[in-house]
Structures are given as C-alpha cells and as structure tokens.
CSV table of C-alpha atoms in Angstrom, one decimal:
chain,number,residue,atom,x,y,z
A,1,MET,CA,95.2,87.4,102.7
A,2,LYS,CA,96.5,90.7,101.4
A,3,VAL,CA,98.2,91.2,98.1
A,4,SER,CA,99.9,94.3,96.6
A,5,CYS,CA,99.8,95.2,92.9
A,6,LEU,CA,100.1,98.2,90.7
A,7,GLY,CA,96.9,100.3,90.8
A,8,PRO,CA,94.3,101.6,90.5
A,9,LYS,CA,91.7,98.8,90.5
A,10,GLU,CA,91.2,99.0,86.7
A,11,ALA,CA,94.9,98.3,86.0
A,12,TYR,CA,96.0,95.1,84.4
A,13,SER,CA,98.1,94.2,87.5
A,14,ALA,CA,94.9,94.3,89.6
A,15,ILE,CA,93.2,91.8,87.3
A,16,ALA,CA,96.2,89.5,87.5
A,17,ALA,CA,96.2,89.8,91.3
A,18,GLU,CA,92.5,88.8,91.5
A,19,LYS,CA,93.2,85.8,89.2
A,20,LEU,CA,96.2,84.7,91.3
A,21,CYS,CA,94.7,85.5,94.7
A,22,LYS,CA,90.9,85.1,94.3
A,23,GLY,CA,89.0,87.1,97.0
A,24,ALA,CA,92.2,88.5,98.6
A,25,GLU,CA,92.3,92.1,99.8
A,26,ARG,CA,94.3,94.2,97.3
A,27,LEU,CA,96.7,97.0,98.2
A,28,TYR,CA,97.0,99.3,95.1
A,29,CYS,CA,100.5,100.8,94.6
A,30,SER,CA,101.8,103.7,92.6
A,31,SER,CA,104.9,101.8,91.3
A,32,PHE,CA,106.4,98.3,90.9
A,33,ALA,CA,109.1,99.1,93.5
A,34,ALA,CA,106.4,100.0,96.1
A,35,THR,CA,104.5,96.8,95.2
A,36,LEU,CA,107.5,94.7,96.1
A,37,ASN,CA,108.6,96.8,99.1
A,38,TYR,CA,105.2,96.3,100.8
A,39,LEU,CA,105.9,92.5,100.6
A,40,LEU,CA,109.4,92.9,101.9
A,41,GLU,CA,108.2,95.0,104.8
A,42,GLY,CA,105.5,92.5,105.8
A,43,VAL,CA,102.6,94.9,105.0
A,44,VAL,CA,101.1,92.3,102.6
A,45,ASP,CA,101.3,88.5,102.3
A,46,ALA,CA,102.0,88.5,98.5
A,47,ALA,CA,102.9,90.8,95.6
A,48,VAL,CA,102.0,90.5,91.9
A,49,LEU,CA,104.4,91.9,89.2
A,50,PRO,CA,104.5,91.7,85.4
A,51,VAL,CA,107.8,90.1,84.2
A,52,GLU,CA,107.2,89.7,80.4
A,53,ASN,CA,105.1,90.8,77.5
A,54,SER,CA,104.7,88.8,74.3
A,55,ILE,CA,105.3,92.0,72.2
A,56,MET,CA,107.8,94.0,74.2
A,57,GLY,CA,109.7,91.3,76.0
A,58,SER,CA,110.8,91.4,79.6
A,59,VAL,CA,109.8,94.1,82.0
A,60,VAL,CA,113.4,94.8,82.8
A,61,GLN,CA,112.6,97.1,85.8
A,62,ASN,CA,111.0,94.2,87.6
A,63,LEU,CA,113.8,91.7,86.6
A,64,ASP,CA,116.2,94.1,88.4
A,65,LEU,CA,113.9,94.4,91.4
A,66,ILE,CA,113.4,90.7,92.0
A,67,SER,CA,117.0,89.8,91.4
A,68,LYS,CA,118.1,92.2,94.2
A,69,ALA,CA,115.3,91.4,96.6
A,70,GLU,CA,116.2,89.1,99.5
A,71,ASN,CA,113.8,86.6,101.0
A,72,VAL,CA,111.1,86.6,98.3
A,73,ILE,CA,110.2,83.8,95.8
A,74,GLY,CA,107.8,83.4,92.9
A,75,VAL,CA,105.1,80.8,93.6
A,76,GLY,CA,102.4,81.4,90.9
A,77,GLU,CA,102.1,82.5,87.3
A,78,TYR,CA,99.3,84.0,85.2
A,79,LEU,CA,99.1,84.8,81.5
A,80,LEU,CA,96.8,87.8,81.0
A,81,PRO,CA,95.4,88.5,77.5
A,82,ILE,CA,96.0,92.2,76.8
A,83,GLU,CA,93.6,94.3,74.7
A,84,HIS,CA,94.2,98.1,74.4
A,85,ARG,CA,91.5,100.6,73.7
A,86,PHE,CA,91.9,104.3,72.8
A,87,VAL,CA,89.8,106.5,75.0
A,88,THR,CA,88.8,110.2,74.7
A,89,LYS,CA,86.6,112.5,76.7
A,90,GLY,CA,83.7,112.8,74.2
A,91,ASN,CA,83.9,112.5,70.5
A,92,ILE,CA,87.1,114.3,69.8
A,93,PRO,CA,88.6,113.9,66.3
A,94,TYR,CA,91.9,112.1,66.6
A,95,SER,CA,93.6,114.8,64.5
A,96,LYS,CA,93.1,117.2,67.4
A,97,ILE,CA,94.7,115.0,70.0
A,98,GLN,CA,97.9,116.7,71.3
A,99,ARG,CA,98.8,114.2,74.1
A,100,VAL,CA,98.4,110.5,74.5
A,101,CYS,CA,98.7,109.2,78.1
A,102,SER,CA,99.3,105.6,79.3
A,103,HIS,CA,101.9,103.3,80.8
A,104,VAL,CA,105.1,103.1,78.8
A,105,GLN,CA,104.4,99.4,77.9
A,106,ALA,CA,101.0,100.3,76.4
A,107,LEU,CA,102.3,103.3,74.5
A,108,SER,CA,105.0,101.1,73.0
A,109,GLN,CA,102.6,98.3,72.1
A,110,CYS,CA,100.3,100.7,70.3
A,111,SER,CA,102.9,102.8,68.5
A,112,GLU,CA,101.6,102.1,65.0
A,113,PHE,CA,98.1,103.3,65.9
A,114,ILE,CA,99.5,106.4,67.5
A,115,ALA,CA,101.8,107.2,64.6
A,116,LYS,CA,98.9,106.8,62.1
A,117,ASN,CA,96.1,108.6,63.9
A,118,CYS,CA,97.9,111.1,66.2
A,119,PRO,CA,101.4,111.6,64.5
A,120,ASN,CA,102.1,114.9,66.3
A,121,ALA,CA,100.9,113.9,69.8
A,122,LYS,CA,103.2,114.0,72.7
A,123,LEU,CA,103.5,110.8,74.7
A,124,VAL,CA,102.9,111.1,78.4
A,125,TYR,CA,103.9,108.2,80.6
A,126,THR,CA,101.7,107.2,83.6
A,127,HIS,CA,102.2,104.7,86.4
A,128,SER,CA,99.5,102.5,84.9
A,129,THR,CA,97.1,102.4,81.9
A,130,ALA,CA,94.1,103.1,84.2
A,131,GLU,CA,95.8,106.3,85.5
A,132,SER,CA,95.4,107.9,82.1
A,133,LEU,CA,91.6,108.1,82.7
A,134,SER,CA,92.2,110.9,85.2
A,135,MET,CA,94.2,113.0,82.6
A,136,LEU,CA,91.7,113.2,79.8
A,137,ASP,CA,90.6,116.5,78.4
A,138,GLU,CA,89.7,118.0,75.0
A,139,HIS,CA,93.2,117.6,73.7
A,140,THR,CA,94.4,114.5,75.7
A,141,ALA,CA,93.6,110.8,75.0
A,142,GLY,CA,94.5,107.7,76.9
A,143,ILE,CA,95.1,104.0,76.3
A,144,VAL,CA,93.4,101.6,78.7
A,145,GLY,CA,92.4,97.9,78.9
A,146,ALA,CA,89.3,96.6,77.2
A,147,HIS,CA,87.9,95.6,80.6
A,148,VAL,CA,87.6,99.3,81.5
A,149,LYS,CA,85.1,99.8,78.7
A,150,GLU,CA,83.1,96.8,79.9
A,151,GLU,CA,82.8,98.4,83.4
A,152,GLY,CA,81.4,101.5,81.8
A,153,THR,CA,82.6,105.1,82.3
A,154,ALA,CA,80.2,107.9,81.6
A,155,GLY,CA,81.2,110.5,79.1
A,156,LEU,CA,84.1,108.6,77.7
A,157,VAL,CA,84.4,107.3,74.2
A,158,PHE,CA,86.4,104.1,73.6
A,159,SER,CA,87.7,102.7,70.3
A,160,GLU,CA,85.8,99.6,69.2
A,161,GLU,CA,88.9,97.8,68.1
A,162,ASN,CA,91.9,96.6,69.9
A,163,ILE,CA,94.6,99.2,68.9
A,164,ALA,CA,97.7,97.1,69.8
A,165,ASP,CA,100.2,96.6,67.0
A,166,ALA,CA,99.9,92.8,67.5
A,167,LYS,CA,96.4,91.5,68.4
A,168,GLU,CA,97.7,88.4,70.1
A,169,ASN,CA,99.2,90.1,73.1
A,170,PHE,CA,99.8,88.5,76.6
A,171,THR,CA,101.5,89.7,79.7
A,172,ARG,CA,103.0,87.2,82.2
A,173,PHE,CA,102.6,88.0,85.9
A,174,LEU,CA,104.3,86.3,88.8
A,175,LEU,CA,103.0,86.0,92.3
A,176,PHE,CA,105.7,86.5,95.0
A,177,GLU,CA,105.7,85.6,98.6
A,178,ARG,CA,108.2,86.0,101.4
A,179,GLY,CA,110.7,83.2,101.9
A,180,ASN,CA,113.5,81.4,100.0
A,181,GLN,CA,112.0,77.9,100.0
A,182,PRO,CA,110.3,77.1,96.7
A,183,PRO,CA,107.1,74.9,96.5
A,184,ALA,CA,107.6,71.2,96.6
A,185,HIS,CA,106.6,70.8,92.9
A,186,SER,CA,106.4,73.0,89.9
A,187,GLU,CA,105.9,73.1,86.1
A,188,TYR,CA,108.5,75.8,85.6
A,189,VAL,CA,111.6,76.9,87.5
A,190,TYR,CA,113.1,80.4,87.2
A,191,PHE,CA,116.6,81.3,88.4
A,192,THR,CA,119.4,83.7,87.9
A,193,VAL,CA,123.2,83.5,87.6
A,194,VAL,CA,126.1,85.9,86.9
A,195,CYS,CA,128.5,85.4,84.0
A,196,LYS,CA,131.8,87.3,84.0
A,197,ARG,CA,133.2,88.7,80.8
A,198,GLU,CA,136.7,87.2,81.3
A,199,THR,CA,135.3,83.6,81.6
A,200,ALA,CA,134.9,82.3,78.0
A,201,GLY,CA,132.0,79.9,77.4
A,202,GLU,CA,130.6,80.2,81.0
A,203,LEU,CA,126.9,80.5,79.8
A,204,CYS,CA,127.4,77.6,77.4
A,205,ARG,CA,128.7,75.4,80.1
A,206,LEU,CA,125.7,76.3,82.4
A,207,LEU,CA,123.1,75.5,79.7
A,208,GLU,CA,124.9,72.2,78.9
A,209,ILE,CA,124.1,71.1,82.5
A,210,PHE,CA,120.4,71.2,81.7
A,211,ALA,CA,120.7,69.6,78.4
A,212,ARG,CA,122.7,66.7,80.0
A,213,HIS,CA,119.9,66.2,82.5
A,214,GLY,CA,117.2,66.2,79.8
A,215,ILE,CA,115.7,69.6,80.9
A,216,ASN,CA,114.1,72.0,78.4
A,217,VAL,CA,115.3,75.6,78.9
A,218,THR,CA,112.5,77.8,77.7
A,219,ARG,CA,113.8,81.3,78.3
A,220,VAL,CA,117.2,83.0,78.6
A,221,GLU,CA,117.6,86.8,79.1
A,222,SER,CA,120.4,89.0,80.3
A,223,ARG,CA,120.8,92.3,82.2
A,224,PRO,CA,124.0,94.1,82.9
A,225,VAL,CA,125.4,93.7,86.4
A,226,ARG,CA,125.4,97.2,88.0
A,227,ASP,CA,128.8,98.8,88.5
A,228,ILE,CA,130.7,95.9,86.7
A,229,PHE,CA,130.8,96.7,83.0
A,230,GLY,CA,130.8,93.6,80.8
A,231,ASP,CA,129.4,91.2,83.4
A,232,TYR,CA,125.8,90.1,82.9
A,233,ARG,CA,123.1,88.5,85.1
A,234,PHE,CA,121.2,85.8,83.2
A,235,PHE,CA,117.6,85.0,83.9
A,236,ILE,CA,116.9,81.5,83.0
A,237,GLU,CA,113.6,79.6,83.0
A,238,PHE,CA,113.2,75.9,82.3
A,239,LYS,CA,110.3,73.4,82.2
A,240,GLY,CA,110.5,70.9,85.0
A,241,ASP,CA,109.3,69.8,88.5
A,242,ILE,CA,111.6,71.2,91.1
A,243,GLY,CA,110.9,68.1,93.2
A,244,SER,CA,112.2,65.7,90.6
A,245,ASP,CA,115.6,64.1,90.8
A,246,ASN,CA,117.0,65.4,87.5
A,247,VAL,CA,116.0,69.0,88.3
A,248,LYS,CA,117.5,68.8,91.8
A,249,SER,CA,120.7,67.4,90.3
A,250,ALA,CA,120.9,70.1,87.7
A,251,LEU,CA,120.2,72.9,90.1
A,252,LYS,CA,122.8,71.6,92.6
A,253,GLU,CA,125.4,71.4,89.9
A,254,THR,CA,124.6,74.9,88.7
A,255,GLN,CA,124.8,76.3,92.3
A,256,GLU,CA,128.2,74.7,92.8
A,257,THR,CA,129.6,76.1,89.6
A,258,ALA,CA,127.9,79.4,88.9
A,259,GLU,CA,128.3,82.8,90.6
A,260,GLY,CA,125.3,84.7,91.8
A,261,PHE,CA,123.0,81.7,91.7
A,262,LYS,CA,119.5,82.4,93.0
A,263,ILE,CA,116.2,80.7,92.5
A,264,LEU,CA,113.6,83.3,91.7
A,265,GLY,CA,110.5,81.1,91.5
A,266,ALA,CA,108.9,77.7,90.9
A,267,TYR,CA,105.4,77.7,89.7
A,268,GLY,CA,102.8,76.2,87.3
A,269,GLN,CA,100.9,78.0,84.6
A,270,SER,CA,97.4,79.2,85.4
C-alpha cells in the first residue's frame, strides 16, 4: 500500500499517515493539493489530510479540496496530539530573532509566545512545520513538533516547553481512498450540502431531519460557494452507523431534499 501526505517525514501529517496506514510506503508531498491529486491520479492508494484543529478550527483549504474532488471518500480518522517546540540554530537570544518560520497553522497556534519573545520578528510561512528546519540561521527560528526533538538534530536548540497558546491541542486527520462507496459501518458520518440564500430556513429543516431520527449532529461548518455570493456549502458530521436503518433513512431524506448533497466520509475514531 502507498499513501500520500504532506512532507517531509518529520511533518505532523507523516505521523498521522503512519498511524492510519501502519507500515505503508509514504509519498511526501509539498502541498495538500498535491497530496490529494496523487490519489485522484492513481499514484497512491490513499491520502491523509488534516481537516480540523482544536484551536484554529477547520483547515478550510482542505474542506474546499475534498468537497470538489470526485470519486474519493474518507474511511479513517486519527486525532493527533500537537506539541510545538521553538527551535534555533545554536543558543541564540530570542531578542535577536528576526524571522520565525513554520506552517501557518503552527504560527497561529503559537502567536502568544511569538508576540512575547520575538515581537518584531517577521513570520515566514512554510509548507510544513518540519520544513522550517532547513531555513534556520543566526537570525531565523522555527516551530516544529516535539517528536522532531526526540529524533535528535545536531546543533539545534529546542525549547523545553510546549509553546502553543493552548496546551491541549489536537489535529484531526482523515484517510481518503478512491471511490464513492462508504464502508459498511461507521462511528461518524461526514457529508456536505448547499444552502441557497433565497431559501429561508433551509439549514434548519435539514438539521431537523437528523433530530427526528434521533441522530446527534456533532459538527456544522460553512464555506462560501465559489462564484455564487450568499450561497454556502455546509459540512455536517454526525455520530452514527452508516449501516443502521435510522442513518440510512436520514441520509436518503437529506439527499432527496438538499442541493449539492455528497457523503465525504464514514469512519470510526482511532
């Protein structure tokens, strides 16, 4: 089996890929779009993408990617604990740091530490947290995962503490495979619908379907529909077995009444 994920091998996505596909060959990608494209093109058997962080919320870029992708479905989920470490090349005083490099999510999640210790530093965005290791110099620091320190990197100095604004920090990753047929059973189901601005109460009516069938909706998020101002695509997750009668009935009713209905995944928590 071969799985694509954001690289390099020290990236959080690579850890999630190993957890979701133990022992599989990994193809490290430079972007989330490339990660999914390799799956669509048949280069890999599966792809791993982060979809939500407990501090920053949804990874909206990936919500857009999976909503537009044809013939892919989420079949697995992994919650990865996130611990960020500040890293410098040697013992450089934080006051001399002019640039801090990392993925946009990591920089956002560590904004309080950066503001306190390097208030004048320029933020430089990288494709992954691990990529910042290649950019370190006497005036440039990075933010990487705690697991990088554990592996050991000669000449680099890591902060002892987790520098994230919130210490309880998790990122949720989904495992995608080709196809449109969900697994026979699940713990959670994830789907999307489109609600038009001129239709009053449309989202309320859709959610009422699940309440009527005794299904607990656990997540609702929206993204604008491209090129149609005022219309929104809603990403909805609920707890339930996709093979059960009440879930089948609720999904059938939703598909018959909602525009843009698409099942994005059915999976259990790891």
